Amino acid sequence: MSGGLLVGLLVLPCLALPGLLPAAWAGGAGDGALRMTVTVNGRGHSGLRPPTVRVGAQVVKRYRLVNSGEAHLYGVRVVDPAVPAGAVRCAGRTLAALGELECVARFRAVGGMRRATARVEGDIPSLQRRLAATARTGYVGVAGGLRLTERVTVSAPGRSGRSLGPAWGSATVAYTVTNHGNRPLHAVRIGDPGLGLAPGATDCGAGGGAVAVLAPGASARCTAVVRRPPGTHRSTGVASGSDRITTYGPRGERLPAPVLTARSSAVFTLPSRASTPPSAVPVEPKPKPKPRTAAGSGGAPGRPAGSGGVGVAGAVAVPRGAAGAVGLAGAAGAPAGATGAAGAAGAPAAPAGAAGAAGVAPGVAAEGLPVLPPAPTPAPPTPAASLAVPPGSLAPSALVAEQRSDSTAPPSARRAAVLDNEGFLGRLRRRGREASELGIVVILLLLLIPAAIAAALLGNRRG
């Protein structure tokens, strides 16, 4: 009895073993056999609490794959939409049963929230199954940046009073700082080493010398007024601020917020002195000439020379009848005290027409400044006057030459001079007028000749 019981206990497990083995094999390769965890720059649970990474810094994602099944996984691959294509590298493509495998992705961070669901897959060819696992992962890209521009307005320098040195001018420099990052910036200050301005020396409005908070995409303006000597100067603006955000490095180290800076420059020139308008320049009055009487000027005693006319230096005094011969007779009503030739001491006084001989119009001011009325046309000379030359005076040929050289030339000579200076268009107009006049004459001849012939023929018939 005891022997049969012992045999039964030994046989029953052997009978049940073939039915139990297939179930154990299949259960070792179930859907829960593959698991994946992801760390971003050493921080786990990045799907719930994504770490902050500075834009441009390196992001390191580590994918830890665990196969708790009893079958090998072949063709293992990891897909992460938040990672550039081809950035995930695995140590192998096979994940052994009850084994582990690590895949790594390295790339540069970009700005903003970067969350994604990573997926890992592997195949079991003997069972024709594909196992998969997912994990939520991500990071936050912190983009901090400043942009600075400036504009200079130059004011003209004023007068330096009694100082003999150059007057200094003033320039107003307007700085515009912009936050082109995705996080607010704090305590933004602007300085200018080129103009000797320390950080915070500019006027930024209500915040004094600094911008307390500058929101993403916002701009602020700060101004500074400087005084400099005349010349060319260079402004080199520098803006600095911080977003006060701690980020994580590739190995999981904490990195403090850096100081963000931006630079700009501008060149401006200050003039030496403000220019004075011409109307504001004082004009000193011109002193009047003192009256004096020339011995042979031909004026009345005690009358200033030049009150009746202006003499021609070096001219020969012409007697009373010679003014008409030379063709320099003055206008009617000229003052009787016209001056003769300067320096001709003892020469006889010129008559009333000698003012025209000097070439000056009757309306001459007392100060010697001539008034310019239209010049009167002088009368043509008479033959008797041209021949009345006293002994010791100019010869008739000289008088005629002087007459020819003056503006009182004969009409034929003036007409010849005009024709010589006539242009091409003037000649065409003159020829056209002459042609029109000749045409009228020809037409009259053509009308009169046939009429005369007809009258002659009629007379012959009647006779």
PDB file of C-alpha atoms in Angstrom, residues 7-292:
ATOM      1  CA  VAL A   7       4.628   5.318  -7.225  1.00  0.00           C
ATOM      2  CA  GLY A   8       1.553   7.480  -7.684  1.00  0.00           C
ATOM      3  CA  LEU A   9       3.273  10.471  -6.238  1.00  0.00           C
ATOM      4  CA  LEU A  10       6.160  10.016  -8.625  1.00  0.00           C
ATOM      5  CA  VAL A  11       4.052   9.443 -11.744  1.00  0.00           C
ATOM      6  CA  LEU A  12       1.518  12.250 -11.347  1.00  0.00           C
ATOM      7  CA  PRO A  13       4.056  15.135 -11.666  1.00  0.00           C
ATOM      8  CA  CYS A  14       5.466  13.569 -14.793  1.00  0.00           C
ATOM      9  CA  LEU A  15       2.011  13.345 -16.323  1.00  0.00           C
ATOM     10  CA  ALA A  16       1.225  16.982 -15.520  1.00  0.00           C
ATOM     11  CA  LEU A  17       4.611  18.454 -16.621  1.00  0.00           C
ATOM     12  CA  PRO A  18       3.947  18.547 -20.414  1.00  0.00           C
ATOM     13  CA  GLY A  19       0.800  20.610 -19.830  1.00  0.00           C
ATOM     14  CA  LEU A  20       2.528  23.029 -17.467  1.00  0.00           C
ATOM     15  CA  LEU A  21       5.667  23.819 -19.569  1.00  0.00           C
ATOM     16  CA  PRO A  22       3.953  25.534 -22.542  1.00  0.00           C
ATOM     17  CA  ALA A  23       2.007  27.786 -20.172  1.00  0.00           C
ATOM     18  CA  ALA A  24       5.182  28.877 -18.325  1.00  0.00           C
ATOM     19  CA  TRP A  25       7.035  29.583 -21.612  1.00  0.00           C
ATOM     20  CA  ALA A  26       4.292  31.765 -22.996  1.00  0.00           C
ATOM     21  CA  GLY A  27       3.830  33.669 -19.739  1.00  0.00           C
ATOM     22  CA  GLY A  28       7.569  34.608 -19.693  1.00  0.00           C
ATOM     23  CA  ALA A  29       7.153  36.572 -22.939  1.00  0.00           C
ATOM     24  CA  GLY A  30       3.968  38.498 -22.194  1.00  0.00           C
ATOM     25  CA  ASP A  31       3.164  42.142 -22.904  1.00  0.00           C
ATOM     26  CA  GLY A  32       4.476  43.301 -19.538  1.00  0.00           C
ATOM     27  CA  ALA A  33       7.863  41.730 -20.036  1.00  0.00           C
ATOM     28  CA  LEU A  34       9.382  44.901 -21.674  1.00  0.00           C
ATOM     29  CA  ARG A  35       9.730  48.127 -19.696  1.00  0.00           C
ATOM     30  CA  MET A  36      11.444  51.494 -20.395  1.00  0.00           C
ATOM     31  CA  THR A  37      12.488  54.426 -18.178  1.00  0.00           C
ATOM     32  CA  VAL A  38      13.959  57.722 -19.462  1.00  0.00           C
ATOM     33  CA  THR A  39      16.175  60.331 -17.789  1.00  0.00           C
ATOM     34  CA  VAL A  40      16.868  63.811 -19.219  1.00  0.00           C
ATOM     35  CA  ASN A  41      20.148  65.361 -18.063  1.00  0.00           C
ATOM     36  CA  GLY A  42      20.080  63.080 -15.059  1.00  0.00           C
ATOM     37  CA  ARG A  43      16.523  63.960 -14.065  1.00  0.00           C
ATOM     38  CA  GLY A  44      13.935  61.187 -13.852  1.00  0.00           C
ATOM     39  CA  HIS A  45      10.186  61.483 -14.274  1.00  0.00           C
ATOM     40  CA  SER A  46      10.808  64.086 -16.952  1.00  0.00           C
ATOM     41  CA  GLY A  47       7.299  63.605 -18.286  1.00  0.00           C
ATOM     42  CA  LEU A  48       5.829  65.062 -15.079  1.00  0.00           C
ATOM     43  CA  ARG A  49       8.627  67.423 -14.081  1.00  0.00           C
ATOM     44  CA  PRO A  50      10.634  68.309 -17.204  1.00  0.00           C
ATOM     45  CA  PRO A  51      14.039  69.774 -16.329  1.00  0.00           C
ATOM     46  CA  THR A  52      15.097  73.208 -17.556  1.00  0.00           C
ATOM     47  CA  VAL A  53      17.893  73.307 -20.098  1.00  0.00           C
ATOM     48  CA  ARG A  54      19.501  76.454 -21.554  1.00  0.00           C
ATOM     49  CA  VAL A  55      18.831  76.866 -25.252  1.00  0.00           C
ATOM     50  CA  GLY A  56      21.869  75.713 -27.205  1.00  0.00           C
ATOM     51  CA  ALA A  57      23.147  73.542 -24.378  1.00  0.00           C
ATOM     52  CA  GLN A  58      23.409  69.767 -24.741  1.00  0.00           C
ATOM     53  CA  VAL A  59      20.490  67.530 -23.864  1.00  0.00           C
ATOM     54  CA  VAL A  60      21.280  63.924 -22.956  1.00  0.00           C
ATOM     55  CA  LYS A  61      18.427  61.437 -22.905  1.00  0.00           C
ATOM     56  CA  ARG A  62      19.093  57.921 -21.568  1.00  0.00           C
ATOM     57  CA  TYR A  63      16.575  55.155 -22.309  1.00  0.00           C
ATOM     58  CA  ARG A  64      16.871  52.124 -19.968  1.00  0.00           C
ATOM     59  CA  LEU A  65      15.253  49.020 -21.445  1.00  0.00           C
ATOM     60  CA  VAL A  66      14.472  45.978 -19.252  1.00  0.00           C
ATOM     61  CA  ASN A  67      13.368  42.571 -20.628  1.00  0.00           C
ATOM     62  CA  SER A  68      11.769  40.553 -17.800  1.00  0.00           C
ATOM     63  CA  GLY A  69      10.636  37.801 -20.174  1.00  0.00           C
ATOM     64  CA  GLU A  70      12.327  34.508 -20.925  1.00  0.00           C
ATOM     65  CA  ALA A  71      12.628  35.144 -24.678  1.00  0.00           C
ATOM     66  CA  HIS A  72      15.151  37.286 -26.497  1.00  0.00           C
ATOM     67  CA  LEU A  73      13.979  40.459 -28.262  1.00  0.00           C
ATOM     68  CA  TYR A  74      15.430  41.166 -31.670  1.00  0.00           C
ATOM     69  CA  GLY A  75      15.478  44.370 -33.729  1.00  0.00           C
ATOM     70  CA  VAL A  76      15.102  46.663 -30.747  1.00  0.00           C
ATOM     71  CA  ARG A  77      14.474  50.301 -31.739  1.00  0.00           C
ATOM     72  CA  VAL A  78      13.540  53.509 -29.853  1.00  0.00           C
ATOM     73  CA  VAL A  79      11.450  56.293 -31.400  1.00  0.00           C
ATOM     74  CA  ASP A  80      11.202  59.735 -29.693  1.00  0.00           C
ATOM     75  CA  PRO A  81       9.411  62.591 -31.525  1.00  0.00           C
ATOM     76  CA  ALA A  82      11.238  65.192 -29.381  1.00  0.00           C
ATOM     77  CA  VAL A  83      14.639  64.005 -30.615  1.00  0.00           C
ATOM     78  CA  PRO A  84      16.111  64.792 -34.051  1.00  0.00           C
ATOM     79  CA  ALA A  85      15.956  61.869 -36.453  1.00  0.00           C
ATOM     80  CA  GLY A  86      18.819  59.442 -35.998  1.00  0.00           C
ATOM     81  CA  ALA A  87      19.980  60.876 -32.684  1.00  0.00           C
ATOM     82  CA  VAL A  88      19.073  57.773 -30.601  1.00  0.00           C
ATOM     83  CA  ARG A  89      21.898  55.246 -30.531  1.00  0.00           C
ATOM     84  CA  CYS A  90      21.648  51.787 -28.876  1.00  0.00           C
ATOM     85  CA  ALA A  91      24.485  49.466 -27.855  1.00  0.00           C
ATOM     86  CA  GLY A  92      22.903  46.629 -29.830  1.00  0.00           C
ATOM     87  CA  ARG A  93      19.767  45.538 -31.568  1.00  0.00           C
ATOM     88  CA  THR A  94      19.143  42.481 -29.345  1.00  0.00           C
ATOM     89  CA  LEU A  95      17.787  42.552 -25.811  1.00  0.00           C
ATOM     90  CA  ALA A  96      18.500  39.251 -24.077  1.00  0.00           C
ATOM     91  CA  ALA A  97      15.940  37.503 -21.899  1.00  0.00           C
ATOM     92  CA  LEU A  98      15.965  38.852 -18.346  1.00  0.00           C
ATOM     93  CA  GLY A  99      18.482  41.452 -19.541  1.00  0.00           C
ATOM     94  CA  GLU A 100      18.899  45.237 -19.846  1.00  0.00           C
ATOM     95  CA  LEU A 101      19.894  47.610 -22.650  1.00  0.00           C
ATOM     96  CA  GLU A 102      20.649  51.354 -22.689  1.00  0.00           C
ATOM     97  CA  CYS A 103      20.122  53.747 -25.574  1.00  0.00           C
ATOM     98  CA  VAL A 104      21.384  57.358 -25.556  1.00  0.00           C
ATOM     99  CA  ALA A 105      20.408  60.467 -27.508  1.00  0.00           C
ATOM    100  CA  ARG A 106      22.505  63.696 -27.530  1.00  0.00           C
ATOM    101  CA  PHE A 107      21.354  66.908 -29.197  1.00  0.00           C
ATOM    102  CA  ARG A 108      21.088  70.665 -28.674  1.00  0.00           C
ATOM    103  CA  ALA A 109      18.187  72.146 -26.763  1.00  0.00           C
ATOM    104  CA  VAL A 110      15.656  74.412 -28.413  1.00  0.00           C
ATOM    105  CA  GLY A 111      13.369  76.898 -26.746  1.00  0.00           C
ATOM    106  CA  GLY A 112      10.008  76.124 -25.208  1.00  0.00           C
ATOM    107  CA  MET A 113       8.301  73.067 -23.707  1.00  0.00           C
ATOM    108  CA  ARG A 114       9.442  69.877 -25.443  1.00  0.00           C
ATOM    109  CA  ARG A 115       7.329  66.947 -24.243  1.00  0.00           C
ATOM    110  CA  ALA A 116       6.856  63.713 -26.148  1.00  0.00           C
ATOM    111  CA  THR A 117       6.062  60.024 -25.706  1.00  0.00           C
ATOM    112  CA  ALA A 118       8.994  57.735 -26.465  1.00  0.00           C
ATOM    113  CA  ARG A 119       8.307  54.177 -27.701  1.00  0.00           C
ATOM    114  CA  VAL A 120      10.483  51.064 -27.785  1.00  0.00           C
ATOM    115  CA  GLU A 121       9.739  47.930 -29.803  1.00  0.00           C
ATOM    116  CA  GLY A 122      11.251  44.419 -30.110  1.00  0.00           C
ATOM    117  CA  ASP A 123      10.352  41.193 -31.970  1.00  0.00           C
ATOM    118  CA  ILE A 124      10.230  37.490 -30.845  1.00  0.00           C
ATOM    119  CA  PRO A 125      10.509  35.577 -34.133  1.00  0.00           C
ATOM    120  CA  SER A 126       9.832  32.117 -32.599  1.00  0.00           C
ATOM    121  CA  LEU A 127       6.498  33.258 -31.229  1.00  0.00           C
ATOM    122  CA  GLN A 128       5.823  35.775 -34.030  1.00  0.00           C
ATOM    123  CA  ARG A 129       5.165  38.490 -31.502  1.00  0.00           C
ATOM    124  CA  ARG A 130       6.240  42.123 -31.144  1.00  0.00           C
ATOM    125  CA  LEU A 131       6.599  43.640 -27.686  1.00  0.00           C
ATOM    126  CA  ALA A 132       6.432  47.414 -27.064  1.00  0.00           C
ATOM    127  CA  ALA A 133       6.689  49.871 -24.171  1.00  0.00           C
ATOM    128  CA  THR A 134       6.229  53.653 -23.846  1.00  0.00           C
ATOM    129  CA  ALA A 135       7.412  56.415 -21.515  1.00  0.00           C
ATOM    130  CA  ARG A 136       6.539  60.087 -21.215  1.00  0.00           C
ATOM    131  CA  THR A 137       9.571  62.395 -21.414  1.00  0.00           C
ATOM    132  CA  GLY A 138      10.512  66.011 -22.078  1.00  0.00           C
ATOM    133  CA  TYR A 139      12.440  69.161 -21.119  1.00  0.00           C
ATOM    134  CA  VAL A 140      11.974  72.956 -21.099  1.00  0.00           C
ATOM    135  CA  GLY A 141      14.293  75.042 -23.247  1.00  0.00           C
ATOM    136  CA  VAL A 142      15.090  78.369 -21.575  1.00  0.00           C
ATOM    137  CA  ALA A 143      15.896  81.074 -24.122  1.00  0.00           C
ATOM    138  CA  GLY A 144      17.332  84.233 -22.635  1.00  0.00           C
ATOM    139  CA  GLY A 145      18.583  87.025 -24.834  1.00  0.00           C
ATOM    140  CA  LEU A 146      18.903  90.782 -25.111  1.00  0.00           C
ATOM    141  CA  ARG A 147      19.030  93.084 -28.099  1.00  0.00           C
ATOM    142  CA  LEU A 148      20.245  96.671 -27.807  1.00  0.00           C
ATOM    143  CA  THR A 149      19.965  99.517 -30.297  1.00  0.00           C
ATOM    144  CA  GLU A 150      20.756 103.185 -29.896  1.00  0.00           C
ATOM    145  CA  ARG A 151      20.149 106.502 -31.597  1.00  0.00           C
ATOM    146  CA  VAL A 152      22.102 109.728 -31.076  1.00  0.00           C
ATOM    147  CA  THR A 153      20.655 113.231 -31.428  1.00  0.00           C
ATOM    148  CA  VAL A 154      23.262 116.011 -31.613  1.00  0.00           C
ATOM    149  CA  SER A 155      22.615 119.520 -30.309  1.00  0.00           C
ATOM    150  CA  ALA A 156      24.558 122.467 -31.696  1.00  0.00           C
ATOM    151  CA  PRO A 157      27.126 123.903 -29.258  1.00  0.00           C
ATOM    152  CA  GLY A 158      26.474 127.299 -27.740  1.00  0.00           C
ATOM    153  CA  ARG A 159      28.921 130.145 -27.320  1.00  0.00           C
ATOM    154  CA  SER A 160      31.472 129.717 -24.580  1.00  0.00           C
ATOM    155  CA  GLY A 161      31.103 133.291 -23.306  1.00  0.00           C
ATOM    156  CA  ARG A 162      34.436 134.964 -22.630  1.00  0.00           C
ATOM    157  CA  SER A 163      36.274 131.652 -22.730  1.00  0.00           C
ATOM    158  CA  LEU A 164      38.727 131.361 -25.567  1.00  0.00           C
ATOM    159  CA  GLY A 165      38.407 127.552 -25.723  1.00  0.00           C
ATOM    160  CA  PRO A 166      36.004 125.728 -28.053  1.00  0.00           C
ATOM    161  CA  ALA A 167      32.374 125.453 -26.973  1.00  0.00           C
ATOM    162  CA  TRP A 168      31.256 121.963 -25.948  1.00  0.00           C
ATOM    163  CA  GLY A 169      28.176 120.438 -27.507  1.00  0.00           C
ATOM    164  CA  SER A 170      25.614 118.042 -26.098  1.00  0.00           C
ATOM    165  CA  ALA A 171      24.289 114.752 -27.455  1.00  0.00           C
ATOM    166  CA  THR A 172      21.239 112.772 -26.357  1.00  0.00           C
ATOM    167  CA  VAL A 173      21.701 109.018 -26.671  1.00  0.00           C
ATOM    168  CA  ALA A 174      18.506 106.925 -26.657  1.00  0.00           C
ATOM    169  CA  TYR A 175      19.043 103.214 -25.923  1.00  0.00           C
ATOM    170  CA  THR A 176      16.317 100.660 -26.726  1.00  0.00           C
ATOM    171  CA  VAL A 177      16.677  97.256 -25.065  1.00  0.00           C
ATOM    172  CA  THR A 178      14.481  94.323 -26.128  1.00  0.00           C
ATOM    173  CA  ASN A 179      13.958  90.915 -24.505  1.00  0.00           C
ATOM    174  CA  HIS A 180      13.822  88.402 -27.350  1.00  0.00           C
ATOM    175  CA  GLY A 181      13.877  85.390 -25.006  1.00  0.00           C
ATOM    176  CA  ASN A 182      11.011  83.372 -23.539  1.00  0.00           C
ATOM    177  CA  ARG A 183      11.512  84.238 -19.864  1.00  0.00           C
ATOM    178  CA  PRO A 184      11.273  87.587 -18.059  1.00  0.00           C
ATOM    179  CA  LEU A 185      14.520  89.445 -17.435  1.00  0.00           C
ATOM    180  CA  HIS A 186      15.266  91.187 -14.171  1.00  0.00           C
ATOM    181  CA  ALA A 187      17.346  94.277 -13.302  1.00  0.00           C
ATOM    182  CA  VAL A 188      18.340  95.220 -16.824  1.00  0.00           C
ATOM    183  CA  ARG A 189      21.006  97.964 -16.714  1.00  0.00           C
ATOM    184  CA  ILE A 190      22.610  99.943 -19.516  1.00  0.00           C
ATOM    185  CA  GLY A 191      26.067 101.505 -19.542  1.00  0.00           C
ATOM    186  CA  ASP A 192      28.349 103.042 -22.146  1.00  0.00           C
ATOM    187  CA  PRO A 193      32.120 102.672 -21.690  1.00  0.00           C
ATOM    188  CA  GLY A 194      32.773 104.748 -24.804  1.00  0.00           C
ATOM    189  CA  LEU A 195      31.042 107.766 -23.259  1.00  0.00           C
ATOM    190  CA  GLY A 196      32.130 107.028 -19.711  1.00  0.00           C
ATOM    191  CA  LEU A 197      28.677 105.951 -18.440  1.00  0.00           C
ATOM    192  CA  ALA A 198      28.630 103.269 -15.756  1.00  0.00           C
ATOM    193  CA  PRO A 199      25.891 100.580 -15.745  1.00  0.00           C
ATOM    194  CA  GLY A 200      22.728 102.149 -14.401  1.00  0.00           C
ATOM    195  CA  ALA A 201      23.797 105.735 -15.200  1.00  0.00           C
ATOM    196  CA  THR A 202      21.082 106.098 -17.844  1.00  0.00           C
ATOM    197  CA  ASP A 203      17.540 107.246 -17.186  1.00  0.00           C
ATOM    198  CA  CYS A 204      15.099 104.362 -17.715  1.00  0.00           C
ATOM    199  CA  GLY A 205      11.939 106.107 -16.508  1.00  0.00           C
ATOM    200  CA  ALA A 206      10.162 105.005 -13.350  1.00  0.00           C
ATOM    201  CA  GLY A 207      12.766 102.323 -12.659  1.00  0.00           C
ATOM    202  CA  GLY A 208      15.545 104.869 -12.361  1.00  0.00           C
ATOM    203  CA  GLY A 209      18.789 103.537 -13.768  1.00  0.00           C
ATOM    204  CA  ALA A 210      17.519  99.992 -14.420  1.00  0.00           C
ATOM    205  CA  VAL A 211      14.523  98.164 -15.859  1.00  0.00           C
ATOM    206  CA  ALA A 212      13.083  96.093 -13.008  1.00  0.00           C
ATOM    207  CA  VAL A 213      11.296  93.434 -15.108  1.00  0.00           C
ATOM    208  CA  LEU A 214      11.355  93.115 -18.869  1.00  0.00           C
ATOM    209  CA  ALA A 215       8.748  90.682 -20.171  1.00  0.00           C
ATOM    210  CA  PRO A 216       9.433  88.382 -23.128  1.00  0.00           C
ATOM    211  CA  GLY A 217       9.161  90.352 -26.370  1.00  0.00           C
ATOM    212  CA  ALA A 218       8.908  93.700 -24.569  1.00  0.00           C
ATOM    213  CA  SER A 219      11.184  96.724 -25.020  1.00  0.00           C
ATOM    214  CA  ALA A 220      12.296  99.550 -22.756  1.00  0.00           C
ATOM    215  CA  ARG A 221      13.983 102.876 -23.498  1.00  0.00           C
ATOM    216  CA  CYS A 222      16.738 104.550 -21.524  1.00  0.00           C
ATOM    217  CA  THR A 223      18.327 107.922 -22.326  1.00  0.00           C
ATOM    218  CA  ALA A 224      21.502 109.747 -21.411  1.00  0.00           C
ATOM    219  CA  VAL A 225      22.653 113.313 -22.133  1.00  0.00           C
ATOM    220  CA  VAL A 226      26.401 113.825 -22.472  1.00  0.00           C
ATOM    221  CA  ARG A 227      28.531 116.910 -23.136  1.00  0.00           C
ATOM    222  CA  ARG A 228      31.631 116.547 -25.233  1.00  0.00           C
ATOM    223  CA  PRO A 229      34.080 118.836 -27.066  1.00  0.00           C
ATOM    224  CA  PRO A 230      33.727 119.333 -30.811  1.00  0.00           C
ATOM    225  CA  GLY A 231      34.812 116.368 -32.900  1.00  0.00           C
ATOM    226  CA  THR A 232      33.860 112.772 -33.636  1.00  0.00           C
ATOM    227  CA  HIS A 233      32.868 110.497 -30.756  1.00  0.00           C
ATOM    228  CA  ARG A 234      31.885 106.827 -30.508  1.00  0.00           C
ATOM    229  CA  SER A 235      29.194 105.379 -28.305  1.00  0.00           C
ATOM    230  CA  THR A 236      29.451 101.732 -27.173  1.00  0.00           C
ATOM    231  CA  GLY A 237      26.302 100.759 -25.304  1.00  0.00           C
ATOM    232  CA  VAL A 238      26.179  97.614 -23.130  1.00  0.00           C
ATOM    233  CA  ALA A 239      22.984  96.149 -21.643  1.00  0.00           C
ATOM    234  CA  SER A 240      23.006  93.398 -19.019  1.00  0.00           C
ATOM    235  CA  GLY A 241      20.354  91.423 -17.171  1.00  0.00           C
ATOM    236  CA  SER A 242      19.396  87.917 -15.971  1.00  0.00           C
ATOM    237  CA  ASP A 243      16.372  85.611 -16.109  1.00  0.00           C
ATOM    238  CA  ARG A 244      17.349  84.064 -12.711  1.00  0.00           C
ATOM    239  CA  ILE A 245      16.580  80.503 -13.849  1.00  0.00           C
ATOM    240  CA  THR A 246      18.752  77.544 -12.800  1.00  0.00           C
ATOM    241  CA  THR A 247      19.225  74.920 -15.495  1.00  0.00           C
ATOM    242  CA  TYR A 248      20.709  71.408 -15.660  1.00  0.00           C
ATOM    243  CA  GLY A 249      23.823  70.299 -17.482  1.00  0.00           C
ATOM    244  CA  PRO A 250      24.379  67.070 -19.474  1.00  0.00           C
ATOM    245  CA  ARG A 251      25.547  65.137 -16.368  1.00  0.00           C
ATOM    246  CA  GLY A 252      22.734  66.436 -14.189  1.00  0.00           C
ATOM    247  CA  GLU A 253      24.679  69.309 -12.576  1.00  0.00           C
ATOM    248  CA  ARG A 254      22.835  72.483 -11.642  1.00  0.00           C
ATOM    249  CA  LEU A 255      23.927  75.556 -13.578  1.00  0.00           C
ATOM    250  CA  PRO A 256      23.252  79.098 -12.267  1.00  0.00           C
ATOM    251  CA  ALA A 257      21.629  81.676 -14.471  1.00  0.00           C
ATOM    252  CA  PRO A 258      24.191  83.534 -16.603  1.00  0.00           C
ATOM    253  CA  VAL A 259      24.379  87.283 -17.069  1.00  0.00           C
ATOM    254  CA  LEU A 260      22.896  88.129 -20.443  1.00  0.00           C
ATOM    255  CA  THR A 261      24.521  90.987 -22.361  1.00  0.00           C
ATOM    256  CA  ALA A 262      23.914  92.897 -25.557  1.00  0.00           C
ATOM    257  CA  ARG A 263      26.059  95.537 -27.262  1.00  0.00           C
ATOM    258  CA  SER A 264      25.570  98.368 -29.731  1.00  0.00           C
ATOM    259  CA  SER A 265      27.599 101.234 -31.127  1.00  0.00           C
ATOM    260  CA  ALA A 266      27.093 104.571 -32.854  1.00  0.00           C
ATOM    261  CA  VAL A 267      29.387 107.327 -34.175  1.00  0.00           C
ATOM    262  CA  PHE A 268      28.397 110.988 -34.022  1.00  0.00           C
ATOM    263  CA  THR A 269      30.114 114.337 -34.659  1.00  0.00           C
ATOM    264  CA  LEU A 270      29.712 117.572 -32.716  1.00  0.00           C
ATOM    265  CA  PRO A 271      30.292 120.794 -34.705  1.00  0.00           C
ATOM    266  CA  SER A 272      32.865 123.318 -33.518  1.00  0.00           C
ATOM    267  CA  ARG A 273      30.438 126.194 -32.999  1.00  0.00           C
ATOM    268  CA  ALA A 274      26.929 127.165 -33.963  1.00  0.00           C
ATOM    269  CA  SER A 275      27.035 129.109 -37.191  1.00  0.00           C
ATOM    270  CA  THR A 276      25.785 132.716 -37.018  1.00  0.00           C
ATOM    271  CA  PRO A 277      23.271 133.662 -39.722  1.00  0.00           C
ATOM    272  CA  PRO A 278      24.463 136.387 -42.120  1.00  0.00           C
ATOM    273  CA  SER A 279      21.621 138.695 -41.126  1.00  0.00           C
ATOM    274  CA  ALA A 280      22.846 138.709 -37.538  1.00  0.00           C
ATOM    275  CA  VAL A 281      26.386 139.830 -38.414  1.00  0.00           C
ATOM    276  CA  PRO A 282      26.770 143.539 -37.486  1.00  0.00           C
ATOM    277  CA  VAL A 283      27.741 145.765 -40.390  1.00  0.00           C
ATOM    278  CA  GLU A 284      29.879 148.791 -39.620  1.00  0.00           C
ATOM    279  CA  PRO A 285      28.746 152.026 -41.363  1.00  0.00           C
ATOM    280  CA  LYS A 286      31.022 153.141 -44.146  1.00  0.00           C
ATOM    281  CA  PRO A 287      32.609 156.551 -43.377  1.00  0.00           C
ATOM    282  CA  LYS A 288      31.590 159.367 -45.684  1.00  0.00           C
ATOM    283  CA  PRO A 289      34.332 161.037 -47.723  1.00  0.00           C
ATOM    284  CA  LYS A 290      35.354 164.456 -46.490  1.00  0.00           C
ATOM    285  CA  PRO A 291      34.396 167.302 -48.863  1.00  0.00           C
ATOM    286  CA  ARG A 292      37.252 169.006 -50.561  1.00  0.00           C
TER     287      ARG A 292
END
